[in-house]
Amino acid sequence: MHVPHWIERKREGGELKPEEIRVLIGQFTAGHVPDYQMAAMAMAIFFRGMTETETAALTAAMRDSGRVFKWPAGTPPKVDKHSTGGIGDKVSLVLAPLLACENFWVPMVSGRGLGITGGTLDKLESIPGFNVHLSGEAALRQIEKIGLFMAGQTADFCPADKKLYALRDVTGTVPSQALIIASIMSKKLAESLDRLVLDVKFGSGAFMKTREEAEALAAGLSAAGNGNGVRTTALLTPMDEPLGQTVGNALEVAESVETLQNRGPADLVELTLELCVAVTDLPREIFRRHLESGAAWDKFLKLVEEQQGDARALENLAAFHPAPEVATIPAPNDGVIRRIDAKAIGLASVLLGAGRMVAADTIDFAVGFSGIRKTGEPVTKGEPLLAIHARDTAGLAMARQAVERAIVIE
Ligand code: URA
């Protein structure tokens, strides 16, 4: 192993062999390749990119850096979804129980909020008592019992990604397509899935701002999945306005509960059903019936109980997490809503405390936005456009300003 030589080859636009990548990642995980060499390699990859073969090898090496789920023979097909992140995206909370209702196993390993986009783990932790720290053994027991778990990464799950992501975060190498693909897909591949659906978002509130960028990322993610034996499909979905009508952790769980009880907003319901269809090839109506019959809600209750959450709190999470300052924002004039900028709402939600500015920040579960209207809707002057939930009057004033700039009515 001569790491400087590999770095130089990549720096000059050459290709690394799969075996070299495997050794590099293995030795980096074991602490034998220092951070400065790995950071230099990440920068070389950032500028030179990787071929499909290199990216697949990097993904597989990162998957194999830790625990890979091994499922007992003869058990149901394992399926999951990954979203590249959006504002108000609470799809996972509805989709996982829906898929489990159809006797799929859903081993969902999720992440926390990243930048202005929310994370499933933070949302789940707004449910009092909910435990996202499952050992591999506990996760297997639970999936055998109820068909799903929703948990965070354990220390032995893709440790190479944990180390490399921390380095990328501080060396300007996060937005490398090859590194993003390997980071996302190594974690999904370690779930040993049969099928995966990707929700690749584009627009103001997404990582990828244009459809073209999202298409390129979707193609790369799908190739890494399919190239490693997981049938992977991707949907490209817009993220110019928040999904559903809420942004903020407890508020989003409350909206997910309503959706599981068949009272959800149309955009959230339809996207969730579309993703269920894409990952199973089953008709949409089957999943819609699980919302109508209460089966999906029952499954979610089981999930919460299994993971020590207080199921009784679910239907009244607002009371568990009351925001001291709540105010509605009225429409300033008659017209049609032309824009509710997802980026501005996402940023305001982080500033309110719903996300983190630095990794050590704690999340304020109560704050965010509710009752968010949709673009294309007509409004009359004075009608509420949304409600702000803030910890204090300063937060309320900040969010009010942000919202007034984010919403365009013409
Ligand atoms: N999400 C990840 O898990 N990794 C990335 O590199 C980017 C988004």
Short mmCIF file of C-alpha atoms and ligand atoms in Angstrom, two decimals:
data_model
loop_
_atom_site.label_atom_id
_atom_site.label_comp_id
_atom_site.label_asym_id
_atom_site.label_seq_id
_atom_site.Cartn_x
_atom_site.Cartn_y
_atom_site.Cartn_z
CA MET A 1 0.00 0.00 0.00
CA HIS A 2 1.46 3.35 -1.03
CA VAL A 3 -1.22 5.93 -0.40
CA PRO A 4 0.68 9.00 -1.75
CA HIS A 5 0.99 7.21 -5.08
CA TRP A 6 -2.78 6.57 -5.19
CA ILE A 7 -3.50 10.19 -4.29
CA GLU A 8 -1.17 11.38 -7.07
CA ARG A 9 -2.80 9.05 -9.60
CA LYS A 10 -6.26 10.36 -8.74
CA ARG A 11 -4.98 13.95 -8.72
CA GLU A 12 -3.75 13.46 -12.30
CA GLY A 13 -7.12 12.09 -13.41
CA GLY A 14 -6.17 8.42 -13.34
CA GLU A 15 -8.30 5.53 -12.14
CA LEU A 16 -8.02 3.57 -8.90
CA LYS A 17 -8.45 -0.20 -8.99
CA PRO A 18 -11.30 -1.70 -6.92
CA GLU A 19 -8.73 -3.59 -4.82
CA GLU A 20 -6.82 -0.36 -4.10
CA ILE A 21 -10.04 1.34 -3.02
CA ARG A 22 -10.93 -1.59 -0.78
CA VAL A 23 -7.53 -1.52 0.93
CA LEU A 24 -7.58 2.29 1.27
CA ILE A 25 -11.00 2.32 2.97
CA GLY A 26 -10.18 -0.68 5.17
CA GLN A 27 -6.92 0.90 6.36
CA PHE A 28 -8.54 4.31 6.84
CA THR A 29 -11.28 2.75 8.99
CA ALA A 30 -8.66 0.91 11.03
CA GLY A 31 -6.79 4.19 11.65
CA HIS A 32 -3.74 3.28 9.52
CA VAL A 33 -4.36 5.94 6.86
CA PRO A 34 -4.16 9.36 8.53
CA ASP A 35 -6.86 11.97 8.08
CA TYR A 36 -4.56 14.27 6.07
CA GLN A 37 -4.03 11.63 3.39
CA MET A 38 -7.71 10.77 3.24
CA ALA A 39 -8.61 14.47 3.04
CA ALA A 40 -6.17 14.89 0.14
CA MET A 41 -7.73 11.89 -1.58
CA ALA A 42 -11.23 13.31 -1.03
CA MET A 43 -10.13 16.57 -2.65
CA ALA A 44 -8.59 14.72 -5.60
CA ILE A 45 -11.87 12.80 -6.01
CA PHE A 46 -13.79 16.07 -5.73
CA PHE A 47 -11.87 17.55 -8.68
CA ARG A 48 -11.39 14.44 -10.81
CA GLY A 49 -14.55 12.47 -10.05
CA MET A 50 -14.78 8.69 -10.19
CA THR A 51 -15.83 6.22 -12.85
CA GLU A 52 -18.90 4.05 -12.24
CA THR A 53 -16.61 1.12 -11.42
CA GLU A 54 -14.61 3.17 -8.92
CA THR A 55 -17.79 4.53 -7.30
CA ALA A 56 -19.27 1.03 -6.98
CA ALA A 57 -16.02 -0.19 -5.40
CA LEU A 58 -15.93 2.75 -2.97
CA THR A 59 -19.58 2.12 -2.03
CA ALA A 60 -18.96 -1.60 -1.43
CA ALA A 61 -15.77 -0.91 0.58
CA MET A 62 -17.61 1.55 2.80
CA ARG A 63 -20.54 -0.85 3.24
CA ASP A 64 -18.12 -3.59 4.29
CA SER A 65 -16.29 -1.35 6.78
CA GLY A 66 -18.76 -2.45 9.47
CA ARG A 67 -21.79 -4.57 10.23
CA VAL A 68 -23.84 -5.72 7.24
CA PHE A 69 -27.28 -7.08 8.09
CA LYS A 70 -27.67 -10.81 7.49
CA TRP A 71 -31.27 -11.87 7.19
CA PRO A 72 -32.49 -15.39 7.99
CA ALA A 73 -33.30 -17.48 4.92
CA GLY A 74 -36.90 -17.55 3.75
CA THR A 75 -37.86 -14.20 5.32
CA PRO A 76 -39.89 -11.56 3.42
CA PRO A 77 -38.29 -9.22 0.85
CA LYS A 78 -36.45 -6.28 2.44
CA VAL A 79 -37.30 -2.86 1.04
CA ASP A 80 -36.48 0.73 1.92
CA LYS A 81 -36.54 4.30 0.66
CA HIS A 82 -33.95 7.05 0.77
CA SER A 83 -34.72 10.72 0.25
CA THR A 84 -31.92 13.12 -0.57
CA GLY A 85 -33.58 15.52 1.86
CA GLY A 86 -36.19 18.21 1.82
CA ILE A 87 -38.23 20.62 3.90
CA GLY A 88 -41.23 19.06 5.65
CA ASP A 89 -40.34 15.64 4.22
CA LYS A 90 -41.92 13.22 6.69
CA VAL A 91 -42.60 10.49 4.08
CA SER A 92 -40.59 7.79 5.90
CA LEU A 93 -42.90 7.87 8.92
CA VAL A 94 -45.87 6.97 6.73
CA LEU A 95 -44.17 4.81 4.11
CA ALA A 96 -42.40 2.35 6.44
CA PRO A 97 -45.63 1.18 8.18
CA LEU A 98 -47.44 1.04 4.82
CA LEU A 99 -44.83 -1.29 3.35
CA ALA A 100 -44.81 -3.44 6.49
CA CYS A 101 -48.61 -3.83 6.12
CA GLU A 102 -47.91 -5.65 2.82
CA ASN A 103 -45.59 -8.09 4.56
CA PHE A 104 -42.34 -6.52 3.41
CA TRP A 105 -39.56 -6.10 5.93
CA VAL A 106 -38.45 -2.49 6.32
CA PRO A 107 -35.06 -2.19 8.08
CA MET A 108 -34.90 1.60 8.05
CA VAL A 109 -31.60 3.08 9.22
CA SER A 110 -32.12 6.84 9.16
CA GLY A 111 -30.16 10.01 9.71
CA ARG A 112 -30.47 13.29 11.53
CA GLY A 113 -31.14 16.68 9.98
CA LEU A 114 -28.47 17.91 7.60
CA GLY A 115 -28.18 21.62 6.85
CA ILE A 116 -31.69 23.02 6.46
CA THR A 117 -33.28 19.63 5.75
CA GLY A 118 -34.91 17.66 8.55
CA GLY A 119 -33.99 14.13 9.63
CA THR A 120 -36.20 11.18 10.48
CA LEU A 121 -34.37 10.41 13.74
CA ASP A 122 -34.92 13.92 15.10
CA LYS A 123 -38.62 13.69 14.24
CA LEU A 124 -38.98 10.28 15.92
CA GLU A 125 -37.25 11.53 19.05
CA SER A 126 -40.01 14.11 19.51
CA ILE A 127 -42.19 11.12 20.50
CA PRO A 128 -41.63 10.84 24.29
CA GLY A 129 -39.47 7.82 25.12
CA PHE A 130 -38.89 6.72 21.49
CA ASN A 131 -35.59 4.84 21.34
CA VAL A 132 -33.66 5.15 18.06
CA HIS A 133 -30.59 3.31 19.43
CA LEU A 134 -31.23 -0.34 18.56
CA SER A 135 -28.52 -3.00 18.59
CA GLY A 136 -28.35 -5.27 15.56
CA GLU A 137 -29.86 -8.09 17.64
CA ALA A 138 -32.75 -5.95 18.93
CA ALA A 139 -33.41 -4.70 15.38
CA LEU A 140 -33.63 -8.29 14.10
CA ARG A 141 -35.97 -9.34 16.93
CA GLN A 142 -38.23 -6.39 16.22
CA ILE A 143 -38.38 -6.87 12.46
CA GLU A 144 -39.24 -10.56 12.97
CA LYS A 145 -42.09 -9.47 15.24
CA ILE A 146 -43.63 -6.48 13.42
CA GLY A 147 -41.87 -6.20 10.05
CA LEU A 148 -40.06 -2.90 10.60
CA PHE A 149 -37.72 -0.81 12.70
CA MET A 150 -36.63 2.79 12.40
CA ALA A 151 -33.26 3.41 14.00
CA GLY A 152 -30.02 5.35 13.82
CA GLN A 153 -26.61 4.20 12.71
CA THR A 154 -24.79 2.17 15.37
CA ALA A 155 -21.02 2.63 15.86
CA ASP A 156 -20.28 -0.53 13.86
CA PHE A 157 -22.56 0.38 10.91
CA CYS A 158 -20.56 1.94 8.00
CA PRO A 159 -17.84 3.41 10.26
CA ALA A 160 -15.86 4.45 7.16
CA ASP A 161 -18.70 6.79 6.20
CA LYS A 162 -18.82 8.27 9.67
CA LYS A 163 -15.09 9.09 9.58
CA LEU A 164 -15.02 10.23 5.96
CA TYR A 165 -18.15 12.38 6.27
CA ALA A 166 -16.64 14.20 9.27
CA LEU A 167 -13.50 14.91 7.20
CA ARG A 168 -15.49 16.02 4.13
CA ASP A 169 -17.54 18.35 6.28
CA VAL A 170 -14.45 20.36 7.23
CA THR A 171 -12.42 20.12 4.00
CA GLY A 172 -14.88 21.44 1.41
CA THR A 173 -15.44 18.01 -0.12
CA VAL A 174 -19.09 17.28 0.70
CA PRO A 175 -20.50 18.15 -2.77
CA SER A 176 -18.61 15.47 -4.69
CA GLN A 177 -21.01 13.25 -6.60
CA ALA A 178 -18.92 10.08 -6.15
CA LEU A 179 -18.49 10.71 -2.42
CA ILE A 180 -22.19 11.51 -1.93
CA ILE A 181 -23.20 8.35 -3.80
CA ALA A 182 -20.83 6.13 -1.80
CA SER A 183 -21.90 7.74 1.48
CA ILE A 184 -25.64 7.35 0.89
CA MET A 185 -25.58 3.96 -0.79
CA SER A 186 -23.08 2.26 1.54
CA LYS A 187 -25.57 2.75 4.39
CA LYS A 188 -28.51 1.48 2.35
CA LEU A 189 -26.53 -1.49 1.03
CA ALA A 190 -25.51 -2.45 4.58
CA GLU A 191 -29.23 -3.03 5.21
CA SER A 192 -28.96 -5.95 2.70
CA LEU A 193 -32.06 -4.90 0.81
CA ASP A 194 -33.80 -6.56 -2.09
CA ARG A 195 -35.20 -3.30 -3.37
CA LEU A 196 -34.65 0.39 -2.75
CA VAL A 197 -36.45 3.47 -4.00
CA LEU A 198 -34.72 6.82 -4.07
CA ASP A 199 -36.56 10.11 -3.80
CA VAL A 200 -34.10 12.52 -5.39
CA LYS A 201 -35.24 16.05 -4.73
CA PHE A 202 -34.49 19.15 -6.76
CA GLY A 203 -35.39 22.78 -6.16
CA SER A 204 -34.73 25.59 -3.74
CA GLY A 205 -35.07 23.45 -0.60
CA ALA A 206 -32.99 20.54 -1.93
CA PHE A 207 -29.33 19.68 -2.11
CA MET A 208 -29.64 19.62 -5.92
CA LYS A 209 -31.00 22.88 -7.27
CA THR A 210 -31.82 21.77 -10.82
CA ARG A 211 -33.56 18.77 -12.33
CA GLU A 212 -30.43 18.04 -14.42
CA GLU A 213 -28.24 17.80 -11.31
CA ALA A 214 -30.83 15.57 -9.65
CA GLU A 215 -30.99 13.33 -12.74
CA ALA A 216 -27.23 12.86 -12.69
CA LEU A 217 -27.26 12.05 -8.97
CA ALA A 218 -30.21 9.65 -9.40
CA ALA A 219 -28.39 7.83 -12.21
CA GLY A 220 -25.24 7.49 -10.10
CA LEU A 221 -27.09 6.33 -6.98
CA SER A 222 -29.11 3.81 -9.00
CA ALA A 223 -25.98 2.46 -10.70
CA ALA A 224 -24.27 1.97 -7.31
CA GLY A 225 -27.36 0.15 -5.99
CA ASN A 226 -27.97 -2.02 -9.04
CA GLY A 227 -24.23 -2.67 -9.44
CA ASN A 228 -24.19 -4.07 -5.91
CA GLY A 229 -27.22 -6.34 -6.29
CA VAL A 230 -30.06 -4.15 -4.95
CA ARG A 231 -32.85 -3.41 -7.41
CA THR A 232 -32.86 0.38 -7.23
CA THR A 233 -35.29 2.82 -8.80
CA ALA A 234 -35.39 6.58 -8.46
CA LEU A 235 -38.11 9.23 -8.55
CA LEU A 236 -37.22 12.85 -9.16
CA THR A 237 -39.48 15.12 -7.15
CA PRO A 238 -39.64 18.91 -6.78
CA MET A 239 -38.73 20.60 -3.50
CA ASP A 240 -39.51 24.26 -4.16
CA GLU A 241 -42.16 24.41 -1.43
CA PRO A 242 -42.42 22.41 1.82
CA LEU A 243 -43.99 18.95 1.62
CA GLY A 244 -47.32 18.74 3.44
CA GLN A 245 -48.37 21.55 5.73
CA THR A 246 -45.85 21.37 8.57
CA VAL A 247 -42.14 21.89 9.14
CA GLY A 248 -40.60 21.12 12.54
CA ASN A 249 -40.18 17.88 14.44
CA ALA A 250 -43.25 17.36 16.67
CA LEU A 251 -45.41 19.24 14.18
CA GLU A 252 -44.32 16.86 11.42
CA VAL A 253 -44.95 13.78 13.54
CA ALA A 254 -48.44 15.12 14.29
CA GLU A 255 -49.03 15.52 10.55
CA SER A 256 -47.73 12.00 9.93
CA VAL A 257 -50.19 10.68 12.52
CA GLU A 258 -53.03 12.47 10.70
CA THR A 259 -51.81 11.00 7.41
CA LEU A 260 -51.66 7.49 8.86
CA GLN A 261 -55.22 8.08 10.05
CA ASN A 262 -56.18 8.94 6.45
CA ARG A 263 -56.45 12.67 7.08
CA GLY A 264 -53.20 13.74 5.43
CA PRO A 265 -52.50 16.46 2.89
CA ALA A 266 -52.75 15.35 -0.75
CA ASP A 267 -49.13 16.05 -1.74
CA LEU A 268 -47.72 14.00 1.15
CA VAL A 269 -50.17 11.12 0.61
CA GLU A 270 -49.64 10.93 -3.15
CA LEU A 271 -45.83 11.06 -2.98
CA THR A 272 -45.79 8.37 -0.28
CA LEU A 273 -48.06 6.10 -2.32
CA GLU A 274 -45.97 6.67 -5.44
CA LEU A 275 -42.81 5.63 -3.61
CA CYS A 276 -44.56 2.52 -2.20
CA VAL A 277 -45.59 1.53 -5.73
CA ALA A 278 -42.11 2.17 -7.12
CA VAL A 279 -40.40 -0.07 -4.57
CA THR A 280 -42.94 -2.93 -4.71
CA ASP A 281 -44.65 -2.81 -8.15
CA LEU A 282 -47.95 -3.31 -6.26
CA PRO A 283 -51.01 -1.20 -7.17
CA ARG A 284 -51.37 2.17 -5.45
CA GLU A 285 -54.88 1.29 -4.24
CA ILE A 286 -53.55 -1.49 -2.01
CA PHE A 287 -51.56 1.05 -0.01
CA ARG A 288 -54.35 3.61 -0.03
CA ARG A 289 -56.60 0.97 1.55
CA HIS A 290 -54.09 0.50 4.38
CA LEU A 291 -54.51 4.20 5.16
CA GLU A 292 -58.31 4.00 4.92
CA SER A 293 -58.66 0.84 7.02
CA GLY A 294 -56.41 2.00 9.87
CA ALA A 295 -53.93 -0.84 9.24
CA ALA A 296 -51.02 1.56 8.64
CA TRP A 297 -51.87 3.51 11.79
CA ASP A 298 -51.98 0.25 13.82
CA LYS A 299 -48.58 -0.70 12.43
CA PHE A 300 -47.13 2.68 13.40
CA LEU A 301 -48.54 2.29 16.93
CA LYS A 302 -46.81 -1.09 17.17
CA LEU A 303 -43.55 0.47 15.99
CA VAL A 304 -43.76 3.20 18.63
CA GLU A 305 -44.59 0.70 21.39
CA GLU A 306 -41.76 -1.65 20.36
CA GLN A 307 -39.28 1.22 20.48
CA GLN A 308 -40.49 2.37 23.93
CA GLY A 309 -42.30 5.45 22.65
CA ASP A 310 -45.36 6.73 24.48
CA ALA A 311 -48.12 5.88 21.99
CA ARG A 312 -50.69 7.78 24.09
CA ALA A 313 -48.81 11.01 23.38
CA LEU A 314 -49.03 10.57 19.63
CA GLU A 315 -52.44 12.07 19.09
CA ASN A 316 -51.62 15.13 21.13
CA LEU A 317 -47.95 15.84 20.58
CA ALA A 318 -48.56 19.59 20.59
CA ALA A 319 -49.48 19.32 24.29
CA PHE A 320 -46.21 17.48 24.97
CA HIS A 321 -44.22 20.09 23.11
CA PRO A 322 -46.06 23.38 23.48
CA ALA A 323 -44.42 26.34 21.75
CA PRO A 324 -44.76 29.41 23.97
CA GLU A 325 -45.27 31.77 21.03
CA VAL A 326 -47.68 30.82 18.25
CA ALA A 327 -48.87 33.32 15.67
CA THR A 328 -50.58 33.08 12.29
CA ILE A 329 -49.39 35.14 9.34
CA PRO A 330 -52.24 36.69 7.35
CA ALA A 331 -52.21 37.16 3.57
CA PRO A 332 -51.28 40.79 2.88
CA ASN A 333 -53.57 40.97 -0.18
CA ASP A 334 -55.97 38.98 -2.36
CA GLY A 335 -54.41 36.80 -5.04
CA VAL A 336 -52.94 33.40 -5.82
CA ILE A 337 -49.98 31.97 -3.89
CA ARG A 338 -47.17 31.88 -6.44
CA ARG A 339 -44.29 30.85 -4.19
CA ILE A 340 -43.61 29.50 -0.69
CA ASP A 341 -39.86 29.22 -0.80
CA ALA A 342 -38.76 25.94 0.76
CA LYS A 343 -35.21 27.16 1.34
CA ALA A 344 -36.34 30.24 3.28
CA ILE A 345 -38.79 28.20 5.37
CA GLY A 346 -36.14 25.55 6.02
CA LEU A 347 -33.58 28.12 7.08
CA ALA A 348 -36.09 29.87 9.35
CA SER A 349 -37.00 26.52 10.95
CA VAL A 350 -33.32 25.89 11.76
CA LEU A 351 -33.01 29.41 13.23
CA LEU A 352 -36.12 28.73 15.33
CA GLY A 353 -34.31 25.69 16.74
CA ALA A 354 -35.87 22.82 14.75
CA GLY A 355 -32.45 21.95 13.25
CA ARG A 356 -28.80 22.31 14.18
CA MET A 357 -26.33 25.07 13.32
CA VAL A 358 -23.45 23.08 14.82
CA ALA A 359 -23.38 19.36 15.51
CA ALA A 360 -23.63 19.84 19.30
CA ASP A 361 -26.88 21.86 19.13
CA THR A 362 -29.94 20.31 20.77
CA ILE A 363 -33.19 20.23 18.86
CA ASP A 364 -36.25 22.16 19.99
CA PHE A 365 -39.06 19.73 19.12
CA ALA A 366 -41.86 22.29 19.55
CA VAL A 367 -40.89 24.94 17.02
CA GLY A 368 -41.59 25.24 13.31
CA PHE A 369 -44.50 25.98 11.02
CA SER A 370 -47.99 24.53 10.66
CA GLY A 371 -50.97 25.09 8.38
CA ILE A 372 -48.67 25.98 5.48
CA ARG A 373 -50.72 26.72 2.38
CA LYS A 374 -49.82 25.47 -1.11
CA THR A 375 -48.73 27.31 -4.22
CA GLY A 376 -51.55 27.77 -6.72
CA GLU A 377 -54.15 28.30 -3.99
CA PRO A 378 -56.23 31.50 -4.11
CA VAL A 379 -56.26 33.54 -0.90
CA THR A 380 -58.08 36.62 0.31
CA LYS A 381 -56.47 39.38 2.35
CA GLY A 382 -56.24 38.48 6.05
CA GLU A 383 -56.58 34.68 5.54
CA PRO A 384 -53.87 32.71 7.42
CA LEU A 385 -50.95 31.59 5.24
CA LEU A 386 -49.34 29.55 8.01
CA ALA A 387 -48.68 29.56 11.76
CA ILE A 388 -45.27 30.11 13.34
CA HIS A 389 -44.40 28.12 16.49
CA ALA A 390 -41.52 29.83 18.31
CA ARG A 391 -39.71 29.53 21.65
CA ASP A 392 -39.73 33.30 22.26
CA THR A 393 -40.77 36.62 20.73
CA ALA A 394 -37.35 37.12 19.07
CA GLY A 395 -37.80 33.81 17.24
CA LEU A 396 -41.30 34.82 16.26
CA ALA A 397 -40.10 38.15 14.83
CA MET A 398 -37.27 36.47 12.89
CA ALA A 399 -39.60 33.85 11.42
CA ARG A 400 -42.23 36.45 10.58
CA GLN A 401 -39.69 38.40 8.50
CA ALA A 402 -38.46 35.23 6.79
CA VAL A 403 -41.99 34.12 5.94
CA GLU A 404 -42.98 37.51 4.58
CA ARG A 405 -40.04 37.30 2.17
CA ALA A 406 -40.63 33.60 1.35
CA ILE A 407 -44.26 33.87 0.25
CA VAL A 408 -45.27 35.57 -2.99
CA ILE A 409 -48.96 36.28 -3.70
CA GLU A 410 -49.94 37.86 -7.02
N1 URA B 1 -26.24 12.31 2.91
C1 URA B 1 -25.30 11.42 3.26
O1 URA B 1 -25.55 10.49 4.01
N2 URA B 1 -24.06 11.57 2.76
C2 URA B 1 -23.72 12.57 1.92
O2 URA B 1 -22.59 12.65 1.49
C3 URA B 1 -24.71 13.50 1.57
C4 URA B 1 -25.98 13.33 2.07
#
